[in-house]
Amino acid sequence: MCGLFGIAGTGPGGGDAGAIPALTWALGSASRERGVHGSGVACLFTAIDGGPGLREWEPATATTVADLRTSRLRIVKTPGAFDTMPSAGSADENDGPPADLAADLNRAAIVLGHTRFRTQGATAALEHTSPLLVDSVVGTHNGDVDVDTLPAPPPRTRPKFDTELLLAALSDAGGDRAAICDLLTGMVGRTALVWADLRDPMHLHLARAALSPLAVARDQFGRLHWASNPGWLRTHLPAVGLRPTGLRMLREGTVETYDLRGGVPESVWRADFVPTTRESDLRKRHSVALLGYTDRDRAADDALLRRRVLSSSA
């Protein structure tokens, strides 16, 4: 189980310069309920010169924060709860990011946030903490997928668990929409995904396969926001002066792509597919997939279910 959250687009005028960093930290703190085994944020920038210029992660302990910076990407993450992320220095867990990270959050075209409870991969390993960069894809994933239902890893990749395999397959798919749908249809388990490809950094992709929820909304500047729990958006956007509009849950078996080149994300592709989940996942629907949901939000999401269930005897 994991918590996803994020922001895309700048929108006309952009609003209060402190709103996006404050919102990112508020959503990260809220998503702690869905994971304390790792947390992080990624900032994707419009600059594409110079290539990724990747370097190795520094050795990490349970209290270490890793910081990867390139010309078009910054990932900051820690193998712990979101309140162990770097802050501006007060005792308040909602204090916010340090000034340099706040500046990057403000200028990013896409911000990806993630917290996790370990289902696969090591608990304290930064290499298993999202957001992950696998080949050309930067992504966040909420779920648990049978790895034998995902494509075999390419020779250049050494995936160790489902998220890595999934992002590697998305990197191979690139912008091939049929390949993306085939991948999402063929896997078995629980999944919500948000990703971008550094080869095409002005397109953002959101997908919900079986069970794992994903809520989306706009603000008054046209920016796109998403979260694993719609309640986080209802609460924390107004708290930083942003008005959520069009709040909705993605239906199971939905993938959407947004073009960010105009500043305001524009929907350019949407497709439906029938995802597959395991019989055992259904027993965890309310206690895991919809953890923290109100009764009203659970009932609303029940109307959006569309999946094939793989019997445990299959």
mmCIF file of C-alpha atoms in Angstrom:
data_model
loop_
_atom_site.group_PDB
_atom_site.id
_atom_site.type_symbol
_atom_site.label_atom_id
_atom_site.label_comp_id
_atom_site.label_asym_id
_atom_site.label_seq_id
_atom_site.Cartn_x
_atom_site.Cartn_y
_atom_site.Cartn_z
ATOM 1 C CA MET A 1 0.000 0.000 0.000
ATOM 2 C CA CYS A 2 1.261 3.451 -0.908
ATOM 3 C CA GLY A 3 0.138 7.057 -1.091
ATOM 4 C CA LEU A 4 0.358 8.983 -4.347
ATOM 5 C CA PHE A 5 0.027 12.738 -4.721
ATOM 6 C CA GLY A 6 1.241 15.389 -7.102
ATOM 7 C CA ILE A 7 0.789 18.521 -9.165
ATOM 8 C CA ALA A 8 1.210 19.313 -12.868
ATOM 9 C CA GLY A 9 1.219 22.600 -14.742
ATOM 10 C CA THR A 10 1.912 26.194 -13.855
ATOM 11 C CA GLY A 11 -1.390 27.786 -14.806
ATOM 12 C CA PRO A 12 -1.946 31.450 -15.680
ATOM 13 C CA GLY A 13 -0.502 33.671 -12.968
ATOM 14 C CA GLY A 14 0.587 30.683 -10.867
ATOM 15 C CA GLY A 15 -0.861 32.031 -7.624
ATOM 16 C CA ASP A 16 0.967 32.430 -4.311
ATOM 17 C CA ALA A 17 4.619 31.414 -4.691
ATOM 18 C CA GLY A 18 4.418 29.498 -1.428
ATOM 19 C CA ALA A 19 1.295 27.508 -2.280
ATOM 20 C CA ILE A 20 2.883 24.599 -4.161
ATOM 21 C CA PRO A 21 5.666 23.844 -1.634
ATOM 22 C CA ALA A 22 3.166 24.140 1.231
ATOM 23 C CA LEU A 23 0.671 21.916 -0.566
ATOM 24 C CA THR A 24 3.329 19.319 -1.374
ATOM 25 C CA TRP A 25 4.340 19.065 2.261
ATOM 26 C CA ALA A 26 0.736 18.989 3.466
ATOM 27 C CA LEU A 27 -0.166 16.178 1.046
ATOM 28 C CA GLY A 28 3.001 14.313 1.993
ATOM 29 C CA SER A 29 2.096 14.525 5.666
ATOM 30 C CA ALA A 30 -1.469 13.394 4.936
ATOM 31 C CA SER A 31 -0.220 10.445 2.895
ATOM 32 C CA ARG A 32 1.779 9.193 5.868
ATOM 33 C CA GLU A 33 -1.327 7.177 6.754
ATOM 34 C CA ARG A 34 -0.613 5.078 3.665
ATOM 35 C CA GLY A 35 3.092 4.500 4.207
ATOM 36 C CA VAL A 36 6.053 5.033 6.548
ATOM 37 C CA HIS A 37 8.665 2.742 4.921
ATOM 38 C CA GLY A 38 9.778 5.338 2.394
ATOM 39 C CA SER A 39 8.801 8.710 1.000
ATOM 40 C CA GLY A 40 9.932 11.143 -1.630
ATOM 41 C CA VAL A 41 9.207 13.859 -4.155
ATOM 42 C CA ALA A 42 10.359 14.340 -7.741
ATOM 43 C CA CYS A 43 10.460 17.623 -9.667
ATOM 44 C CA LEU A 44 10.481 17.488 -13.477
ATOM 45 C CA PHE A 45 11.591 20.605 -15.294
ATOM 46 C CA THR A 46 11.074 21.821 -18.844
ATOM 47 C CA ALA A 47 14.830 22.054 -19.516
ATOM 48 C CA ILE A 48 16.014 19.206 -21.719
ATOM 49 C CA ASP A 49 19.588 20.268 -22.463
ATOM 50 C CA GLY A 50 22.551 18.274 -21.278
ATOM 51 C CA GLY A 51 20.832 14.917 -20.865
ATOM 52 C CA PRO A 52 20.095 13.234 -17.574
ATOM 53 C CA GLY A 53 23.693 13.194 -16.321
ATOM 54 C CA LEU A 54 22.816 10.579 -13.713
ATOM 55 C CA ARG A 55 24.978 9.783 -10.721
ATOM 56 C CA GLU A 56 24.803 6.998 -8.145
ATOM 57 C CA TRP A 57 22.753 7.383 -4.994
ATOM 58 C CA GLU A 58 24.876 8.057 -1.940
ATOM 59 C CA PRO A 59 25.006 5.260 0.703
ATOM 60 C CA ALA A 60 22.011 5.594 2.968
ATOM 61 C CA THR A 61 21.026 4.816 6.516
ATOM 62 C CA ALA A 62 17.503 4.914 7.948
ATOM 63 C CA THR A 63 17.836 8.676 8.495
ATOM 64 C CA THR A 64 19.605 9.574 5.243
ATOM 65 C CA VAL A 65 17.972 11.711 2.597
ATOM 66 C CA ALA A 66 19.049 11.018 -0.980
ATOM 67 C CA ASP A 67 19.120 13.892 -3.441
ATOM 68 C CA LEU A 68 19.524 13.291 -7.182
ATOM 69 C CA ARG A 69 19.802 16.397 -9.372
ATOM 70 C CA THR A 70 20.062 16.695 -13.140
ATOM 71 C CA SER A 71 19.227 19.406 -15.670
ATOM 72 C CA ARG A 72 15.603 18.264 -15.925
ATOM 73 C CA LEU A 73 14.960 16.242 -12.787
ATOM 74 C CA ARG A 74 15.362 16.328 -9.027
ATOM 75 C CA ILE A 75 14.408 13.462 -6.720
ATOM 76 C CA VAL A 76 14.577 13.789 -2.945
ATOM 77 C CA LYS A 77 13.638 10.778 -0.841
ATOM 78 C CA THR A 78 14.182 9.052 2.461
ATOM 79 C CA PRO A 79 13.644 5.452 3.675
ATOM 80 C CA GLY A 80 11.136 6.537 6.299
ATOM 81 C CA ALA A 81 7.958 8.510 6.904
ATOM 82 C CA PHE A 82 7.359 11.781 5.092
ATOM 83 C CA ASP A 83 7.970 13.774 8.276
ATOM 84 C CA THR A 84 11.622 12.655 8.102
ATOM 85 C CA MET A 85 12.025 14.490 4.792
ATOM 86 C CA PRO A 86 14.170 17.652 4.916
ATOM 87 C CA SER A 87 12.251 20.591 6.362
ATOM 88 C CA ALA A 88 12.902 24.249 6.960
ATOM 89 C CA GLY A 89 14.014 23.459 10.473
ATOM 90 C CA SER A 90 11.120 23.785 12.903
ATOM 91 C CA ALA A 91 9.659 21.031 15.040
ATOM 92 C CA ASP A 92 6.432 21.095 13.016
ATOM 93 C CA GLU A 93 6.215 18.212 10.553
ATOM 94 C CA ASN A 94 4.236 20.467 8.207
ATOM 95 C CA ASP A 95 6.898 23.172 8.288
ATOM 96 C CA GLY A 96 7.732 22.715 4.623
ATOM 97 C CA PRO A 97 10.759 22.109 2.429
ATOM 98 C CA PRO A 98 14.039 24.015 2.607
ATOM 99 C CA ALA A 99 14.333 27.062 0.372
ATOM 100 C CA ASP A 100 16.205 25.368 -2.492
ATOM 101 C CA LEU A 101 13.697 22.527 -2.733
ATOM 102 C CA ALA A 102 10.779 24.959 -2.435
ATOM 103 C CA ALA A 103 12.203 26.860 -5.414
ATOM 104 C CA ASP A 104 12.407 23.629 -7.444
ATOM 105 C CA LEU A 105 8.843 22.681 -6.498
ATOM 106 C CA ASN A 106 7.674 26.086 -7.724
ATOM 107 C CA ARG A 107 9.419 25.898 -11.097
ATOM 108 C CA ALA A 108 8.676 22.229 -11.808
ATOM 109 C CA ALA A 109 6.246 21.326 -14.570
ATOM 110 C CA ILE A 110 5.423 18.103 -12.682
ATOM 111 C CA VAL A 111 5.745 17.215 -9.000
ATOM 112 C CA LEU A 112 5.425 13.530 -8.087
ATOM 113 C CA GLY A 113 4.987 12.560 -4.427
ATOM 114 C CA HIS A 114 4.956 9.120 -2.833
ATOM 115 C CA THR A 115 4.883 7.286 0.486
ATOM 116 C CA ARG A 116 4.973 3.516 0.945
ATOM 117 C CA PHE A 117 4.306 0.562 3.167
ATOM 118 C CA ARG A 118 6.482 -2.224 1.852
ATOM 119 C CA THR A 119 4.693 -4.943 -0.129
ATOM 120 C CA GLN A 120 7.670 -5.876 -2.325
ATOM 121 C CA GLY A 121 11.318 -4.833 -2.167
ATOM 122 C CA ALA A 122 13.330 -3.941 0.938
ATOM 123 C CA THR A 123 11.835 -1.727 3.646
ATOM 124 C CA ALA A 124 14.796 0.599 4.231
ATOM 125 C CA ALA A 125 16.407 0.618 0.773
ATOM 126 C CA LEU A 126 16.432 3.944 -1.023
ATOM 127 C CA GLU A 127 16.602 2.102 -4.343
ATOM 128 C CA HIS A 128 13.128 0.717 -3.557
ATOM 129 C CA THR A 129 11.728 4.070 -2.447
ATOM 130 C CA SER A 130 9.726 6.087 -4.942
ATOM 131 C CA PRO A 131 9.643 8.229 -6.969
ATOM 132 C CA LEU A 132 11.770 5.875 -9.055
ATOM 133 C CA LEU A 133 13.766 6.570 -12.188
ATOM 134 C CA VAL A 134 13.925 3.413 -14.313
ATOM 135 C CA ASP A 135 15.551 3.873 -17.702
ATOM 136 C CA SER A 136 13.834 7.014 -19.040
ATOM 137 C CA VAL A 137 10.672 6.851 -16.888
ATOM 138 C CA VAL A 138 10.106 8.668 -13.591
ATOM 139 C CA GLY A 139 7.102 7.299 -11.775
ATOM 140 C CA THR A 140 5.126 6.534 -8.646
ATOM 141 C CA HIS A 141 3.084 3.391 -8.090
ATOM 142 C CA ASN A 142 0.484 2.367 -5.516
ATOM 143 C CA GLY A 143 -0.213 -1.331 -5.537
ATOM 144 C CA ASP A 144 1.105 -4.852 -5.612
ATOM 145 C CA VAL A 145 1.441 -6.684 -8.941
ATOM 146 C CA ASP A 146 2.373 -10.286 -9.693
ATOM 147 C CA VAL A 147 5.789 -9.881 -11.294
ATOM 148 C CA ASP A 148 5.307 -12.931 -13.533
ATOM 149 C CA THR A 149 2.469 -11.075 -15.300
ATOM 150 C CA LEU A 150 4.823 -8.229 -16.285
ATOM 151 C CA PRO A 151 7.182 -8.298 -19.289
ATOM 152 C CA ALA A 152 10.627 -9.780 -18.749
ATOM 153 C CA PRO A 153 13.117 -7.050 -17.772
ATOM 154 C CA PRO A 154 15.315 -5.640 -20.531
ATOM 155 C CA PRO A 155 19.025 -6.513 -20.321
ATOM 156 C CA ARG A 156 19.953 -2.972 -19.252
ATOM 157 C CA THR A 157 17.683 -3.128 -16.218
ATOM 158 C CA ARG A 158 17.963 -5.217 -13.081
ATOM 159 C CA PRO A 159 14.527 -4.885 -11.519
ATOM 160 C CA LYS A 160 14.012 -6.414 -8.115
ATOM 161 C CA PHE A 161 10.299 -5.875 -7.590
ATOM 162 C CA ASP A 162 7.046 -4.972 -9.323
ATOM 163 C CA THR A 163 7.365 -1.189 -9.515
ATOM 164 C CA GLU A 164 10.757 -1.388 -11.186
ATOM 165 C CA LEU A 165 9.517 -3.966 -13.692
ATOM 166 C CA LEU A 166 6.414 -1.904 -14.410
ATOM 167 C CA LEU A 167 8.355 1.325 -15.019
ATOM 168 C CA ALA A 168 10.892 -0.523 -17.160
ATOM 169 C CA ALA A 169 8.045 -1.851 -19.294
ATOM 170 C CA LEU A 170 6.560 1.648 -19.591
ATOM 171 C CA SER A 171 9.956 2.933 -20.703
ATOM 172 C CA ASP A 172 10.017 0.277 -23.406
ATOM 173 C CA ALA A 173 6.475 1.206 -24.442
ATOM 174 C CA GLY A 174 7.377 4.891 -24.734
ATOM 175 C CA GLY A 175 4.529 6.722 -26.431
ATOM 176 C CA ASP A 176 2.979 3.590 -27.939
ATOM 177 C CA ARG A 177 -0.556 3.821 -26.586
ATOM 178 C CA ALA A 178 -1.552 0.318 -27.632
ATOM 179 C CA ALA A 179 1.495 -1.086 -25.830
ATOM 180 C CA ILE A 180 0.592 0.857 -22.680
ATOM 181 C CA CYS A 181 -2.953 -0.524 -22.715
ATOM 182 C CA ASP A 182 -1.686 -4.058 -23.360
ATOM 183 C CA LEU A 183 0.680 -3.766 -20.398
ATOM 184 C CA LEU A 184 -2.019 -2.464 -18.051
ATOM 185 C CA THR A 185 -4.500 -5.092 -19.212
ATOM 186 C CA GLY A 186 -2.112 -8.006 -18.893
ATOM 187 C CA MET A 187 -0.821 -7.473 -15.370
ATOM 188 C CA VAL A 188 -2.521 -8.938 -12.287
ATOM 189 C CA GLY A 189 -2.873 -7.136 -8.961
ATOM 190 C CA ARG A 190 -3.623 -3.687 -7.547
ATOM 191 C CA THR A 191 -2.293 -0.600 -9.331
ATOM 192 C CA ALA A 192 -2.506 3.167 -9.570
ATOM 193 C CA LEU A 193 0.269 4.856 -11.510
ATOM 194 C CA VAL A 194 1.552 8.318 -12.377
ATOM 195 C CA TRP A 195 4.579 8.659 -14.643
ATOM 196 C CA ALA A 196 6.455 10.793 -17.146
ATOM 197 C CA ASP A 197 9.137 9.918 -19.693
ATOM 198 C CA LEU A 198 12.265 12.090 -19.847
ATOM 199 C CA ARG A 199 12.321 11.543 -23.608
ATOM 200 C CA ASP A 200 8.960 13.338 -23.774
ATOM 201 C CA PRO A 201 8.851 15.386 -20.561
ATOM 202 C CA MET A 202 5.847 17.497 -21.513
ATOM 203 C CA HIS A 203 3.398 14.602 -21.284
ATOM 204 C CA LEU A 204 2.064 13.256 -17.989
ATOM 205 C CA HIS A 205 0.345 9.870 -17.685
ATOM 206 C CA LEU A 206 -2.098 8.704 -14.998
ATOM 207 C CA ALA A 207 -3.564 5.227 -14.800
ATOM 208 C CA ARG A 208 -5.787 3.245 -12.501
ATOM 209 C CA ALA A 209 -5.952 -0.486 -12.959
ATOM 210 C CA ALA A 210 -7.632 -2.673 -10.334
ATOM 211 C CA LEU A 211 -8.667 -1.465 -6.888
ATOM 212 C CA SER A 212 -5.925 1.075 -6.024
ATOM 213 C CA PRO A 213 -7.686 4.467 -6.142
ATOM 214 C CA LEU A 214 -6.631 7.761 -7.679
ATOM 215 C CA ALA A 215 -8.473 11.090 -7.341
ATOM 216 C CA VAL A 216 -7.864 14.101 -9.604
ATOM 217 C CA ALA A 217 -8.921 17.749 -9.500
ATOM 218 C CA ARG A 218 -8.060 21.146 -10.970
ATOM 219 C CA ASP A 219 -7.411 24.418 -9.170
ATOM 220 C CA GLN A 220 -8.427 27.924 -10.221
ATOM 221 C CA PHE A 221 -5.192 28.301 -12.219
ATOM 222 C CA GLY A 222 -5.838 25.150 -14.235
ATOM 223 C CA ARG A 223 -3.190 23.017 -12.562
ATOM 224 C CA LEU A 224 -3.887 19.318 -12.206
ATOM 225 C CA HIS A 225 -3.711 17.677 -8.785
ATOM 226 C CA TRP A 226 -3.974 14.017 -7.828
ATOM 227 C CA ALA A 227 -3.982 11.972 -4.629
ATOM 228 C CA SER A 228 -4.745 8.487 -3.387
ATOM 229 C CA ASN A 229 -7.484 9.928 -1.176
ATOM 230 C CA PRO A 230 -9.893 12.613 -2.472
ATOM 231 C CA GLY A 231 -10.205 13.916 1.081
ATOM 232 C CA TRP A 232 -6.608 15.137 0.965
ATOM 233 C CA LEU A 233 -7.412 17.373 -2.015
ATOM 234 C CA ARG A 234 -10.620 18.690 -0.439
ATOM 235 C CA THR A 235 -8.773 19.620 2.740
ATOM 236 C CA HIS A 236 -5.335 20.784 1.681
ATOM 237 C CA LEU A 237 -5.929 22.730 -1.548
ATOM 238 C CA PRO A 238 -8.194 25.303 0.181
ATOM 239 C CA ALA A 239 -5.744 25.492 3.095
ATOM 240 C CA VAL A 240 -3.112 26.996 0.753
ATOM 241 C CA GLY A 241 -5.558 29.231 -1.118
ATOM 242 C CA LEU A 242 -6.348 26.903 -4.035
ATOM 243 C CA ARG A 243 -9.904 26.001 -5.018
ATOM 244 C CA PRO A 244 -10.437 22.374 -6.094
ATOM 245 C CA THR A 245 -12.796 21.988 -9.044
ATOM 246 C CA GLY A 246 -13.988 18.921 -10.907
ATOM 247 C CA LEU A 247 -12.830 16.541 -8.196
ATOM 248 C CA ARG A 248 -13.326 12.983 -9.428
ATOM 249 C CA MET A 249 -12.083 9.450 -9.007
ATOM 250 C CA LEU A 250 -10.529 7.627 -11.936
ATOM 251 C CA ARG A 251 -12.594 4.603 -12.815
ATOM 252 C CA GLU A 252 -10.912 1.218 -12.711
ATOM 253 C CA GLY A 253 -9.370 0.476 -16.084
ATOM 254 C CA THR A 254 -8.577 4.066 -17.095
ATOM 255 C CA VAL A 255 -5.407 5.665 -18.471
ATOM 256 C CA GLU A 256 -5.113 9.373 -19.257
ATOM 257 C CA THR A 257 -2.392 11.520 -20.857
ATOM 258 C CA TYR A 258 -1.992 15.279 -20.447
ATOM 259 C CA ASP A 259 0.015 17.727 -22.568
ATOM 260 C CA LEU A 260 1.787 20.339 -20.418
ATOM 261 C CA ARG A 261 3.314 22.506 -23.123
ATOM 262 C CA GLY A 262 0.755 25.256 -22.680
ATOM 263 C CA GLY A 263 1.300 25.512 -18.924
ATOM 264 C CA VAL A 264 -2.224 24.296 -18.175
ATOM 265 C CA PRO A 265 -2.435 20.494 -18.572
ATOM 266 C CA GLU A 266 -4.601 19.570 -21.536
ATOM 267 C CA SER A 267 -6.129 16.099 -21.810
ATOM 268 C CA VAL A 268 -4.946 14.576 -25.095
ATOM 269 C CA TRP A 269 -5.696 10.875 -24.666
ATOM 270 C CA ARG A 270 -7.935 8.648 -22.589
ATOM 271 C CA ALA A 271 -8.454 4.916 -22.932
ATOM 272 C CA ASP A 272 -10.429 2.232 -21.135
ATOM 273 C CA PHE A 273 -9.301 -1.318 -20.424
ATOM 274 C CA VAL A 274 -10.391 -4.182 -18.181
ATOM 275 C CA PRO A 275 -7.852 -4.771 -15.395
ATOM 276 C CA THR A 276 -7.357 -8.017 -13.514
ATOM 277 C CA THR A 277 -6.990 -8.445 -9.782
ATOM 278 C CA ARG A 278 -6.575 -11.396 -7.455
ATOM 279 C CA GLU A 279 -9.399 -12.800 -5.394
ATOM 280 C CA SER A 280 -7.353 -12.148 -2.256
ATOM 281 C CA ASP A 281 -7.141 -8.412 -3.072
ATOM 282 C CA LEU A 282 -10.904 -7.995 -2.785
ATOM 283 C CA ARG A 283 -10.772 -8.780 0.925
ATOM 284 C CA LYS A 284 -8.346 -5.864 1.378
ATOM 285 C CA ARG A 285 -10.356 -3.335 -0.588
ATOM 286 C CA HIS A 286 -11.605 -1.192 2.286
ATOM 287 C CA SER A 287 -8.836 -1.915 4.794
ATOM 288 C CA VAL A 288 -5.961 -1.367 2.337
ATOM 289 C CA ALA A 289 -6.948 0.172 -0.997
ATOM 290 C CA LEU A 290 -9.444 2.636 0.537
ATOM 291 C CA LEU A 291 -7.703 3.234 3.847
ATOM 292 C CA GLY A 292 -8.717 6.584 5.317
ATOM 293 C CA TYR A 293 -11.761 7.013 3.060
ATOM 294 C CA THR A 294 -15.061 8.349 4.325
ATOM 295 C CA ASP A 295 -18.116 6.136 3.908
ATOM 296 C CA ARG A 296 -19.377 8.521 1.237
ATOM 297 C CA ASP A 297 -16.152 8.308 -0.791
ATOM 298 C CA ARG A 298 -16.103 4.519 -0.476
ATOM 299 C CA ALA A 299 -19.647 4.315 -1.785
ATOM 300 C CA ALA A 300 -18.822 6.662 -4.667
ATOM 301 C CA ASP A 301 -15.826 4.571 -5.609
ATOM 302 C CA ASP A 302 -17.883 1.379 -5.542
ATOM 303 C CA ALA A 303 -19.733 2.712 -8.578
ATOM 304 C CA LEU A 304 -16.462 2.899 -10.526
ATOM 305 C CA LEU A 305 -15.360 -0.725 -10.226
ATOM 306 C CA ARG A 306 -14.655 -2.569 -13.436
ATOM 307 C CA ARG A 307 -12.296 -5.524 -13.236
ATOM 308 C CA ARG A 308 -11.824 -9.192 -13.814
ATOM 309 C CA VAL A 309 -11.114 -11.274 -10.707
ATOM 310 C CA LEU A 310 -8.614 -14.089 -10.936
ATOM 311 C CA SER A 311 -9.763 -16.922 -8.742
ATOM 312 C CA SER A 312 -7.260 -18.293 -6.261
ATOM 313 C CA SER A 313 -7.843 -21.703 -7.823
ATOM 314 C CA ALA A 314 -7.073 -20.441 -11.341
#
